[in-house]
Coordinates of N, CA and C in Angstrom, one line a residue:
M407 N 3.2 -17.2 7.9 CA 2.8 -17.7 6.6 C 4.1 -17.8 5.8
Q408 N 4.6 -19.0 5.5 CA 5.8 -19.2 4.8 C 5.5 -19.4 3.3
M409 N 6.3 -18.8 2.4 CA 6.0 -18.9 1.0 C 7.3 -19.1 0.2
M410 N 7.3 -19.9 -0.8 CA 8.5 -20.0 -1.6 C 8.1 -19.2 -2.9
E411 N 8.9 -18.3 -3.3 CA 8.7 -17.5 -4.5 C 10.1 -17.5 -5.2
N412 N 10.1 -18.2 -6.3 CA 11.3 -18.2 -7.2 C 12.6 -18.5 -6.3
S413 N 12.6 -19.5 -5.5 CA 13.7 -19.9 -4.6 C 14.1 -18.9 -3.6
V414 N 13.2 -18.0 -3.2 CA 13.5 -17.1 -2.1 C 12.5 -17.4 -1.0
N415 N 13.0 -17.8 0.1 CA 12.2 -18.2 1.3 C 11.7 -16.9 2.0
I416 N 10.4 -16.7 1.9 CA 9.8 -15.5 2.4 C 8.8 -15.8 3.5
T417 N 8.9 -15.0 4.6 CA 8.0 -15.1 5.7 C 7.3 -13.7 5.8
I418 N 6.0 -13.7 5.7 CA 5.2 -12.4 5.9 C 4.6 -12.5 7.2
R419 N 4.8 -11.4 8.0 CA 4.3 -11.4 9.4 C 3.9 -10.0 9.7
P420 N 3.1 -9.8 10.8 CA 2.8 -8.4 11.2 C 4.0 -7.6 11.6
M421 N 4.0 -6.4 11.2 CA 5.1 -5.5 11.6 C 5.1 -5.3 13.1
A422 N 6.3 -5.3 13.7 CA 6.5 -5.0 15.1 C 7.3 -3.8 15.3
E423 N 7.3 -3.2 16.5 CA 8.0 -2.0 16.8 C 9.5 -2.2 16.5
A424 N 10.0 -3.4 16.8 CA 11.4 -3.7 16.5 C 11.8 -3.6 15.0
D425 N 10.8 -3.7 14.1 CA 11.1 -3.6 12.7 C 11.2 -2.2 12.1
L426 N 10.9 -1.2 12.9 CA 10.8 0.1 12.4 C 12.1 0.6 11.8
G427 N 13.2 0.3 12.4 CA 14.5 0.7 11.9 C 14.8 0.0 10.5
E428 N 14.4 -1.2 10.3 CA 14.5 -1.9 9.1 C 13.6 -1.3 8.0
V429 N 12.4 -0.9 8.4 CA 11.5 -0.2 7.5 C 12.1 1.1 7.0
S430 N 12.8 1.8 7.8 CA 13.5 3.0 7.4 C 14.6 2.7 6.4
R431 N 15.3 1.6 6.6 CA 16.4 1.1 5.7 C 15.8 0.7 4.4
I432 N 14.7 0.0 4.4 CA 14.1 -0.5 3.1 C 13.6 0.7 2.3
Q433 N 13.0 1.6 3.1 CA 12.4 2.8 2.4 C 13.5 3.6 1.7
A434 N 14.7 3.7 2.3 CA 15.8 4.4 1.7 C 16.3 3.7 0.4
L435 N 16.2 2.4 0.4 CA 16.6 1.6 -0.8 C 15.6 1.7 -1.9
A436 N 14.3 1.9 -1.6 CA 13.3 1.8 -2.6 C 12.8 3.1 -3.1
Y437 N 13.0 4.2 -2.4 CA 12.4 5.5 -2.8 C 13.4 6.6 -3.0
G438 N 13.1 7.6 -3.9 CA 13.9 8.7 -4.1 C 13.8 9.6 -2.8
A439 N 14.7 10.6 -2.7 CA 14.9 11.4 -1.6 C 13.6 12.2 -1.2
D440 N 12.8 12.6 -2.2 CA 11.6 13.3 -1.9 C 10.5 12.5 -1.2
F441 N 10.6 11.2 -1.3 CA 9.6 10.3 -0.7 C 10.0 9.7 0.7
L442 N 11.3 10.0 1.1 CA 11.7 9.4 2.4 C 11.0 10.1 3.6
E443 N 10.5 9.3 4.4 CA 9.7 9.8 5.6 C 10.5 9.6 6.8
A444 N 10.4 10.6 7.7 CA 11.2 10.6 9.0 C 10.8 9.4 9.8
D445 N 11.7 9.0 10.7 CA 11.4 7.8 11.6 C 10.2 8.1 12.4
A446 N 10.0 9.3 12.9 CA 8.8 9.6 13.7 C 7.5 9.4 12.9
V447 N 7.5 9.7 11.6 CA 6.3 9.6 10.8 C 6.0 8.1 10.6
I448 N 7.1 7.3 10.3 CA 6.9 5.8 10.2 C 6.4 5.2 11.5
R449 N 6.9 5.7 12.6 CA 6.4 5.1 13.9 C 4.9 5.5 14.1
Q450 N 4.5 6.7 13.8 CA 3.1 7.1 14.0 C 2.2 6.3 13.2
R451 N 2.6 6.0 11.9 CA 1.8 5.3 11.0 C 1.6 3.8 11.5
W452 N 2.7 3.3 12.1 CA 2.6 1.9 12.6 C 1.7 1.9 13.9
Q453 N 1.9 2.9 14.7 CA 1.1 3.0 16.0 C -0.4 3.1 15.8
V454 N -0.8 3.9 14.8 CA -2.3 4.1 14.6 C -3.0 2.9 13.9
S455 N -2.2 2.1 13.3 CA -2.8 1.0 12.6 C -1.9 -0.2 12.5
P456 N -1.4 -0.8 13.6 CA -0.5 -1.9 13.6 C -1.0 -3.2 13.0
H457 N -2.4 -3.3 13.0 CA -3.0 -4.5 12.4 C -3.1 -4.5 10.9
T458 N -2.6 -3.4 10.3 CA -2.6 -3.3 8.8 C -1.2 -2.9 8.3
A459 N -0.2 -3.5 9.0 CA 1.2 -3.3 8.6 C 2.0 -4.6 8.7
W460 N 2.7 -5.0 7.7 CA 3.4 -6.3 7.6 C 4.8 -6.1 7.1
V461 N 5.6 -7.0 7.4 CA 7.0 -7.1 6.8 C 7.2 -8.4 6.1
A462 N 8.0 -8.4 5.1 CA 8.4 -9.7 4.4 C 9.8 -9.9 4.8
C463 N 10.1 -11.1 5.3 CA 11.4 -11.4 5.9 C 12.1 -12.5 5.1
T464 N 13.4 -12.4 4.9 CA 14.2 -13.5 4.4 C 15.2 -13.7 5.5
E465 N 15.4 -15.0 5.9 CA 16.3 -15.4 7.0 C 16.2 -14.5 8.2
G466 N 14.9 -14.2 8.6 CA 14.6 -13.4 9.8 C 14.8 -11.9 9.7
R467 N 15.2 -11.4 8.5 CA 15.5 -10.0 8.4 C 14.4 -9.4 7.5
A468 N 13.8 -8.3 7.9 CA 12.8 -7.6 7.1 C 13.5 -7.0 5.8
E469 N 12.9 -7.4 4.7 CA 13.4 -6.9 3.4 C 12.3 -6.3 2.5
G470 N 11.1 -6.2 3.1 CA 10.0 -5.5 2.4 C 8.9 -5.2 3.4
Y471 N 8.0 -4.3 3.1 CA 6.9 -4.0 4.0 C 5.8 -3.4 3.3
L472 N 4.6 -3.4 3.9 CA 3.4 -2.8 3.4 C 2.7 -2.2 4.7
V473 N 2.3 -0.9 4.5 CA 1.6 -0.2 5.6 C 0.3 0.3 5.0
A474 N -0.8 0.1 5.6 CA -2.1 0.5 5.1 C -3.0 1.0 6.3
Y475 N -4.1 1.5 6.1 CA -5.0 1.9 7.1 C -6.4 2.1 6.6
R476 N -7.4 2.0 7.4 CA -8.8 2.1 7.0 C -9.1 3.6 6.8
S477 N -9.8 3.9 5.6 CA -10.0 5.2 5.2 C -11.4 5.3 4.5
A478 N -11.6 6.4 3.9 CA -12.8 6.6 3.0 C -12.3 6.8 1.6
W479 N -13.1 6.3 0.6 CA -12.7 6.5 -0.8 C -12.5 7.9 -1.1
G480 N -11.4 8.2 -1.8 CA -11.2 9.6 -2.2 C -10.3 10.4 -1.2
C481 N -10.1 9.9 0.0 CA -9.3 10.6 1.0 C -7.8 10.2 0.8
I482 N -7.0 11.2 0.8 CA -5.6 11.0 0.5 C -4.8 11.6 1.7
T483 N -3.8 10.8 2.2 CA -2.9 11.3 3.3 C -1.8 12.1 2.6
S484 N -1.5 13.3 3.1 CA -0.5 14.1 2.5 C 0.9 13.4 2.6
L485 N 1.7 13.6 1.7 CA 3.1 13.1 1.7 C 3.7 13.6 3.0
H486 N 4.3 12.7 3.8 CA 4.9 13.0 5.1 C 3.9 13.4 6.2
G487 N 2.6 13.2 5.9 CA 1.6 13.6 6.9 C 1.2 12.4 7.8
A488 N 0.6 12.7 8.9 CA 0.2 11.6 9.8 C -1.1 10.9 9.3
F489 N -1.1 9.6 9.6 CA -2.3 8.8 9.3 C -3.5 9.3 10.1
E490 N -4.6 9.4 9.6 CA -5.9 9.6 10.3 C -6.9 8.6 9.9
P491 N -6.8 7.4 10.4 CA -7.8 6.4 10.0 C -9.2 6.8 10.2
E492 N -10.1 6.3 9.3 CA -11.5 6.5 9.4 C -12.2 5.2 9.9
P493 N -12.6 5.1 11.2 CA -13.1 3.9 11.7 C -14.3 3.3 10.9
A494 N -15.1 4.2 10.4 CA -16.3 3.8 9.6 C -16.1 3.7 8.1
G495 N -14.9 4.0 7.7 CA -14.6 3.9 6.3 C -14.6 2.5 5.7
D496 N -15.0 2.5 4.4 CA -15.0 1.1 3.8 C -13.9 0.9 2.7
C497 N -12.8 1.7 2.9 CA -11.7 1.6 1.9 C -10.4 1.4 2.7
L498 N -9.7 0.4 2.2 CA -8.3 0.1 2.8 C -7.3 0.9 1.9
Y499 N -6.7 1.9 2.6 CA -5.8 2.8 1.9 C -4.4 2.2 2.0
V500 N -3.8 1.8 0.9 CA -2.4 1.3 1.0 C -1.5 2.4 0.8
H501 N -0.9 2.8 1.9 CA 0.0 4.0 1.9 C 1.4 3.7 1.4
D502 N 1.9 2.5 1.7 CA 3.3 2.3 1.3 C 3.6 0.8 1.1
L503 N 4.2 0.5 0.0 CA 4.7 -0.9 -0.3 C 6.1 -0.7 -0.8
A504 N 7.1 -1.3 -0.1 CA 8.5 -1.1 -0.5 C 9.2 -2.4 -0.3
L505 N 10.1 -2.7 -1.2 CA 10.9 -3.9 -1.2 C 12.4 -3.6 -1.4
A506 N 13.3 -4.3 -0.7 CA 14.7 -4.2 -1.0 C 14.9 -4.7 -2.4
P507 N 15.8 -4.2 -3.1 CA 16.0 -4.6 -4.5 C 16.2 -6.1 -4.7
A508 N 16.8 -6.8 -3.7 CA 17.0 -8.3 -3.8 C 15.6 -9.0 -3.9
L509 N 14.5 -8.4 -3.5 CA 13.2 -9.1 -3.5 C 12.4 -8.8 -4.8
A510 N 12.9 -7.8 -5.5 CA 12.1 -7.5 -6.7 C 12.0 -8.6 -7.7
G511 N 10.8 -8.8 -8.2 CA 10.6 -9.9 -9.2 C 10.3 -11.2 -8.6
H512 N 10.2 -11.4 -7.3 CA 9.9 -12.7 -6.7 C 8.5 -12.8 -6.2
G513 N 7.6 -11.9 -6.5 CA 6.2 -12.0 -6.1 C 5.9 -11.6 -4.7
V514 N 6.9 -11.0 -4.1 CA 6.7 -10.6 -2.7 C 5.7 -9.4 -2.5
G515 N 5.8 -8.5 -3.5 CA 4.9 -7.3 -3.4 C 3.4 -7.8 -3.5
R516 N 3.2 -8.8 -4.4 CA 1.8 -9.3 -4.6 C 1.4 -10.0 -3.3
R517 N 2.3 -10.7 -2.6 CA 2.0 -11.4 -1.4 C 1.6 -10.4 -0.3
L518 N 2.4 -9.3 -0.2 CA 2.1 -8.3 0.8 C 0.7 -7.7 0.5
V519 N 0.4 -7.4 -0.7 CA -0.9 -6.8 -1.1 C -2.0 -7.8 -0.8
A520 N -1.8 -9.1 -1.0 CA -2.8 -10.1 -0.7 C -3.1 -10.1 0.8
R521 N -2.1 -10.0 1.6 CA -2.3 -10.0 3.0 C -3.1 -8.8 3.4
A522 N -2.8 -7.6 2.8 CA -3.6 -6.4 3.1 C -5.0 -6.5 2.7
W523 N -5.2 -7.1 1.5 CA -6.6 -7.3 1.0 C -7.4 -8.2 2.0
Q524 N -6.8 -9.2 2.4 CA -7.4 -10.2 3.3 C -7.8 -9.4 4.6
A525 N -7.0 -8.6 5.1 CA -7.3 -7.8 6.3 C -8.4 -6.8 6.1
G526 N -8.4 -6.2 4.9 CA -9.4 -5.3 4.5 C -10.8 -5.9 4.4
V527 N -10.8 -7.1 3.8 CA -12.1 -7.8 3.7 C -12.6 -8.2 5.0
E528 N -11.7 -8.7 5.9 CA -12.1 -9.2 7.2 C -12.6 -8.0 8.1
A529 N -12.1 -6.8 7.8 CA -12.6 -5.6 8.5 C -13.8 -5.0 7.9
G530 N -14.3 -5.6 6.8 CA -15.6 -5.1 6.2 C -15.4 -4.0 5.1
C531 N -14.1 -3.8 4.7 CA -13.9 -2.8 3.6 C -14.3 -3.4 2.3
R532 N -14.8 -2.6 1.4 CA -15.3 -3.0 0.1 C -14.2 -2.6 -1.0
L533 N -13.5 -1.5 -0.7 CA -12.5 -1.0 -1.7 C -11.1 -0.9 -1.1
T534 N -10.2 -0.7 -2.0 CA -8.8 -0.4 -1.7 C -8.3 0.7 -2.6
A535 N -7.5 1.6 -2.1 CA -7.0 2.7 -2.9 C -5.6 3.0 -2.5
L536 N -4.9 3.9 -3.3 CA -3.5 4.2 -3.0 C -3.2 5.4 -3.9
V537 N -2.0 6.0 -3.6 CA -1.4 7.0 -4.5 C -0.2 6.3 -5.1
C538 N -0.2 6.2 -6.4 CA 0.9 5.5 -7.1 C 2.0 6.5 -7.5
V539 N 3.2 6.2 -7.1 CA 4.4 7.1 -7.4 C 5.5 6.3 -8.1
Q540 N 6.5 7.0 -8.5 CA 7.7 6.4 -9.1 C 7.4 5.4 -10.2
Q541 N 6.4 5.7 -11.1 CA 6.1 4.9 -12.3 C 5.7 3.5 -11.9
A542 N 5.0 3.2 -10.8 CA 4.7 1.9 -10.4 C 3.3 1.5 -10.9
G543 N 2.7 2.3 -11.8 CA 1.3 2.1 -12.3 C 1.1 0.7 -12.9
A544 N 2.1 0.2 -13.7 CA 1.9 -1.1 -14.3 C 1.8 -2.2 -13.3
F545 N 2.5 -2.2 -12.2 CA 2.4 -3.2 -11.1 C 0.9 -3.1 -10.6
W546 N 0.5 -1.9 -10.2 CA -0.9 -1.8 -9.6 C -2.0 -2.2 -10.6
R547 N -1.8 -1.8 -11.9 CA -2.8 -2.2 -12.9 C -2.9 -3.7 -13.0
R548 N -1.8 -4.4 -12.9 CA -1.8 -5.9 -13.0 C -2.6 -6.5 -11.8
L549 N -2.7 -5.8 -10.7 CA -3.5 -6.2 -9.6 C -4.9 -5.7 -9.7
G550 N -5.3 -5.1 -10.8 CA -6.7 -4.7 -10.9 C -7.0 -3.3 -10.5
Y551 N -6.1 -2.5 -10.1 CA -6.3 -1.1 -9.8 C -6.5 -0.3 -11.0
E552 N -7.3 0.8 -10.9 CA -7.6 1.7 -12.0 C -7.3 3.1 -11.5
T553 N -6.9 4.0 -12.4 CA -6.7 5.4 -12.1 C -8.0 6.1 -12.0
A554 N -8.1 7.0 -11.0 CA -9.3 7.8 -10.8 C -8.9 9.2 -10.3
V555 N -9.8 10.1 -10.5 CA -9.5 11.5 -10.0 C -10.5 11.7 -8.8
P556 N -9.9 12.0 -7.6 CA -10.8 12.3 -6.5 C -11.6 13.6 -6.8
A557 N -12.9 13.5 -6.5 CA -13.8 14.6 -6.8 C -13.5 15.8 -5.9
D558 N -13.0 15.7 -4.8 CA -12.7 16.8 -3.8 C -11.5 17.5 -4.2
G559 N -11.6 18.9 -4.3 CA -10.5 19.7 -4.7 C -9.3 19.6 -3.7
A560 N -9.6 19.6 -2.4 CA -8.5 19.5 -1.4 C -7.7 18.2 -1.6
M561 N -8.4 17.1 -1.9 CA -7.7 15.8 -2.1 C -6.9 15.9 -3.4
Q562 N -7.4 16.6 -4.4 CA -6.6 16.7 -5.7 C -5.3 17.5 -5.4
R563 N -5.4 18.5 -4.5 CA -4.2 19.2 -4.1 C -3.2 18.4 -3.3
L564 N -3.7 17.5 -2.4 CA -2.8 16.6 -1.7 C -2.1 15.6 -2.7
L565 N -2.9 15.2 -3.7 CA -2.3 14.3 -4.7 C -1.2 15.0 -5.4
Q566 N -1.3 16.2 -5.8 CA -0.3 17.0 -6.4 C 1.0 17.1 -5.6
G567 N 0.8 17.0 -4.3 CA 2.0 17.1 -3.4 C 2.9 15.9 -3.5
Y568 N 2.4 14.8 -4.2 CA 3.3 13.6 -4.4 C 4.1 13.7 -5.6
G569 N 4.0 14.8 -6.4 CA 4.9 15.1 -7.5 C 4.3 14.7 -8.8
D570 N 5.0 15.0 -9.9 CA 4.6 14.7 -11.2 C 4.4 13.2 -11.4
G571 N 3.4 12.8 -12.1 CA 3.2 11.4 -12.4 C 2.4 10.7 -11.3
A572 N 2.2 11.3 -10.1 CA 1.5 10.6 -9.1 C 0.0 10.5 -9.5
C573 N -0.6 9.4 -9.2 CA -2.0 9.2 -9.5 C -2.7 8.4 -8.4
Y574 N -4.0 8.7 -8.2 CA -4.8 8.0 -7.3 C -5.4 6.8 -8.0
M575 N -5.3 5.6 -7.4 CA -5.8 4.4 -8.0 C -6.6 3.6 -7.0
H576 N -7.6 2.9 -7.5 CA -8.5 2.1 -6.6 C -9.0 0.9 -7.3
R577 N -9.7 0.0 -6.5 CA -10.3 -1.2 -7.0 C -11.2 -1.7 -5.9
R578 N -12.1 -2.6 -6.3 CA -12.9 -3.3 -5.3 C -12.1 -4.4 -4.7
L579 N -12.3 -4.6 -3.4 CA -11.6 -5.8 -2.8 C -12.3 -7.0 -3.2
P580 N -11.6 -8.1 -3.5 CA -12.2 -9.4 -4.0 C -12.8 -10.1 -2.8
Q581 N -14.1 -9.9 -2.7 CA -14.9 -10.5 -1.5 C -14.9 -12.0 -1.5
E582 N -15.0 -12.6 -2.6 CA -15.1 -14.1 -2.7 C -13.7 -14.7 -2.7
H583 N -12.7 -14.0 -3.2 CA -11.4 -14.6 -3.3 C -10.4 -13.7 -2.6
A584 N -10.6 -13.4 -1.3 CA -9.7 -12.5 -0.6 C -8.3 -13.1 -0.7
G585 N -7.4 -12.2 -1.0 CA -6.0 -12.6 -1.1 C -5.6 -13.1 -2.4
S586 N -6.4 -12.8 -3.4 CA -6.1 -13.2 -4.8 C -5.9 -12.0 -5.7
P587 N -4.7 -11.3 -5.7 CA -4.5 -10.2 -6.5 C -4.7 -10.6 -8.0
G588 N -5.4 -9.7 -8.7 CA -5.6 -9.9 -10.1 C -7.0 -9.9 -10.5
V589 N -8.0 -10.0 -9.5 CA -9.4 -10.0 -9.8 C -9.8 -8.6 -10.1
A590 N -10.3 -8.4 -11.3 CA -10.6 -7.0 -11.7 C -11.9 -6.5 -11.3
G591 N -12.1 -5.2 -11.4 CA -13.4 -4.5 -11.1 C -13.2 -3.5 -10.0
N592 N -14.0 -2.4 -10.0 CA -14.0 -1.5 -9.0 C -15.3 -0.9 -8.6
G593 N -16.0 -0.3 -9.5 CA -17.4 0.2 -9.2 C -17.5 1.4 -8.4
A594 N -16.5 2.1 -7.9 CA -16.6 3.3 -7.1 C -16.9 4.5 -8.1
P595 N -17.6 5.5 -7.6 CA -17.9 6.6 -8.4 C -16.7 7.5 -8.6
V596 N -16.2 7.5 -9.9 CA -14.9 8.2 -10.2 C -15.0 8.8 -11.6
Q597 N -14.0 9.6 -11.8 CA -13.8 10.1 -13.2 C -12.6 9.4 -13.7
P598 N -12.7 8.4 -14.6 CA -11.5 7.7 -15.1 C -10.6 8.6 -15.9
V599 N -9.4 8.4 -15.8 CA -8.4 9.1 -16.7 C -7.5 8.1 -17.3
G600 N -6.7 8.5 -18.3 CA -5.8 7.6 -19.0 C -4.6 7.2 -18.1
D601 N -3.9 6.2 -18.6 CA -2.7 5.7 -17.9 C -1.7 6.9 -17.8
R602 N -1.0 6.9 -16.7 CA 0.1 7.9 -16.5 C 1.4 7.2 -16.4

């Protein structure tokens, strides 16, 4: 899928094993030291759910990525922990979205999210959720995500492991307009909290 975004030629394609080194490079550019995951963790996450992992490329080189997996609403993967997909889950958990600084502001993050939403809808998921870190809440709210508090105490403790300011966010997947970030609404049973 070729897309022109503000004169940056972007190709979004499924992540391949050969991309994992670039994913580590992009992660190091996008995240603080506390969030950097070991190469073995990145590989495990790709291996358990390769059909929900994509890269955004410019001139053939990966410069952004998104990794997600099928889960259940309210379930959180621990920081640096292994993915444990829930085959019967109806929630697409977006674990990681990262872009090289050169792609910031070109709509590439929205395009990666749209690809993930489309895959979630095709898999029968109704919801999408994530843990928001590094003050990225405004980006996710623009895509219709809302902050929620997981009801399970163990999940709340896992969320705390992501550091100060981390919050769990969710929304309904747009069933009629798959791939159209910005359609609001969620409907999941949550305890809403204010913006963080």
